[in-house]
mmCIF file of C-alpha atoms in Angstrom:
data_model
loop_
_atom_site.group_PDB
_atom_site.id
_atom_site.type_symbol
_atom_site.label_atom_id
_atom_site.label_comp_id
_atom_site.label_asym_id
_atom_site.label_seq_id
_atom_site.Cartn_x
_atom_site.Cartn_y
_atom_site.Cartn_z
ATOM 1 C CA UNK A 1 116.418 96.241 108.711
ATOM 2 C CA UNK A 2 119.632 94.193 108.773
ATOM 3 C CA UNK A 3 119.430 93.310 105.212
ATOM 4 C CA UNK A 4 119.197 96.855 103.818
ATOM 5 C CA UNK A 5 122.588 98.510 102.949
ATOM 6 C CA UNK A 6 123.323 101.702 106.077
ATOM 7 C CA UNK A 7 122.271 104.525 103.975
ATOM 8 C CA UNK A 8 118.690 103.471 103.383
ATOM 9 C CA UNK A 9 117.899 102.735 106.577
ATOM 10 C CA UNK A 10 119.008 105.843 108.178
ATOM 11 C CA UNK A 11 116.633 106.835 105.214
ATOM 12 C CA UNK A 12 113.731 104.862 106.728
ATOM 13 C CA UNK A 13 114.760 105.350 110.590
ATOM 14 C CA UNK A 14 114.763 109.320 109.397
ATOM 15 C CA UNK A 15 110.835 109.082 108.083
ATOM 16 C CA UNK A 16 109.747 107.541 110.852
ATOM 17 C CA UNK A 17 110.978 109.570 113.805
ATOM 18 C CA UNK A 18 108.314 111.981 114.921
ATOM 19 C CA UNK A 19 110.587 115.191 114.738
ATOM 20 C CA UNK A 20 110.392 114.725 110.763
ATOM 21 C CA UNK A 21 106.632 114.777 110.505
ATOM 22 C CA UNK A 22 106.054 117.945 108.381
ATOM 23 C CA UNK A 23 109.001 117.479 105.696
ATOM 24 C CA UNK A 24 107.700 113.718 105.200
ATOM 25 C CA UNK A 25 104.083 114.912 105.247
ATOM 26 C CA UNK A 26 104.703 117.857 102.595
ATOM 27 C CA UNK A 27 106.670 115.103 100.544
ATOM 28 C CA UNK A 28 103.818 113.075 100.241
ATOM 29 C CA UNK A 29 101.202 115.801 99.567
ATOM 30 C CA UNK A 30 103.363 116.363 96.392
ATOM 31 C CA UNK A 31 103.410 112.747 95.264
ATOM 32 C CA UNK A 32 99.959 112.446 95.809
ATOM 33 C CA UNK A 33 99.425 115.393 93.887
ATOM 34 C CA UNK A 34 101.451 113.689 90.972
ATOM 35 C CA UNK A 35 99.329 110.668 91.052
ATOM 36 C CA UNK A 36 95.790 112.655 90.973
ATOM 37 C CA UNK A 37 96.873 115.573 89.012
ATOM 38 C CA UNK A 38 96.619 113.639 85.513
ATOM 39 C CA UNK A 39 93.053 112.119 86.797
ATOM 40 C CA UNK A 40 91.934 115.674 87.145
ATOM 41 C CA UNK A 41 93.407 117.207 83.976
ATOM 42 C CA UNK A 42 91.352 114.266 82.268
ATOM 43 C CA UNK A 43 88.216 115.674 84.045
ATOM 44 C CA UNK A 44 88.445 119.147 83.223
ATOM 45 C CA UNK A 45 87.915 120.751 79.656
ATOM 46 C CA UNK A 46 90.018 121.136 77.256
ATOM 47 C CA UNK A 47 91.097 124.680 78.341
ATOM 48 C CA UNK A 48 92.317 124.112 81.221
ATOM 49 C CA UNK A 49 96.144 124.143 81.375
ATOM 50 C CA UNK A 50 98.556 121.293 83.167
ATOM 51 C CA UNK A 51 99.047 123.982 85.345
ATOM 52 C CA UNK A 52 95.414 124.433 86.651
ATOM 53 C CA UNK A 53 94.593 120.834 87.162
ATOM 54 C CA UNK A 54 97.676 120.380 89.473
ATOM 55 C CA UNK A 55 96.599 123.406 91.609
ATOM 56 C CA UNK A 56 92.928 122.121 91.557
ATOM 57 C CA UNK A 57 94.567 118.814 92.515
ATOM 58 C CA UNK A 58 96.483 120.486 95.376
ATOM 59 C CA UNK A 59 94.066 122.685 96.472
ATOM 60 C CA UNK A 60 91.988 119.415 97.154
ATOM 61 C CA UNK A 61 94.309 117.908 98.889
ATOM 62 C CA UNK A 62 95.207 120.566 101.341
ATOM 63 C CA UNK A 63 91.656 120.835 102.147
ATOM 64 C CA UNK A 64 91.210 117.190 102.858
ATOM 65 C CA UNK A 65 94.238 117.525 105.317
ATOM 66 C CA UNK A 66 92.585 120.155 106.721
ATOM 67 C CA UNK A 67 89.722 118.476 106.989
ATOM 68 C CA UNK A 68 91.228 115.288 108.224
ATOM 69 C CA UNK A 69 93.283 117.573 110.912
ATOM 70 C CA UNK A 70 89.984 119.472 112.094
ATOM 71 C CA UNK A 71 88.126 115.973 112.480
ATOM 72 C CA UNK A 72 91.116 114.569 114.952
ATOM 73 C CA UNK A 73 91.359 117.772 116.935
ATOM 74 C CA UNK A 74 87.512 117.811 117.805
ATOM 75 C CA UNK A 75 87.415 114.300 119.024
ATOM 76 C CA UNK A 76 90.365 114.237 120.167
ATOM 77 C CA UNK A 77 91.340 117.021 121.868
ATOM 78 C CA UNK A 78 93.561 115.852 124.850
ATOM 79 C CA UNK A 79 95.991 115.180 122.459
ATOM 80 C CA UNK A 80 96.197 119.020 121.580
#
């Protein structure tokens, strides 16, 4: 990363160190949320608030983590 100016790359050297695997994890949880929230608030009725759809949208995210998560530790579980 010789060509990027010092301050990203501590950026990037930062993300990928494995002591910074929550923060960067939560961070992306929230931009996927940004991405799918507008797909579900054009799913759901008319009624239902901005507010609601991004909840639904992070509620369904969380519990594909979870999922995800769960489905590593059973096959995996030396690692653990």
């Amino acid at each position: 990363m010789e060509y990027l100016p010092p301050e990203i790359s501590e950026v990037f050297a930062l993300a990928i160190s494995k002591r910074n695997r929550v923060p960067l994890s939560l961070f992306l949880l929230l931009c996927f949320n940004l991405l799918l929230a507008p797909a579900v608030q054009a799913a759901t009725p008319i009624s239902e608030s901005r507010f609601s759809a991004y909840t639904i949208t992070l509620l369904g995210l969380v519990t594909l983590s979870l999922c995800i998560y769960l489905f590593v530790v059973i096959f995996q579980p030396e690692r653990f």
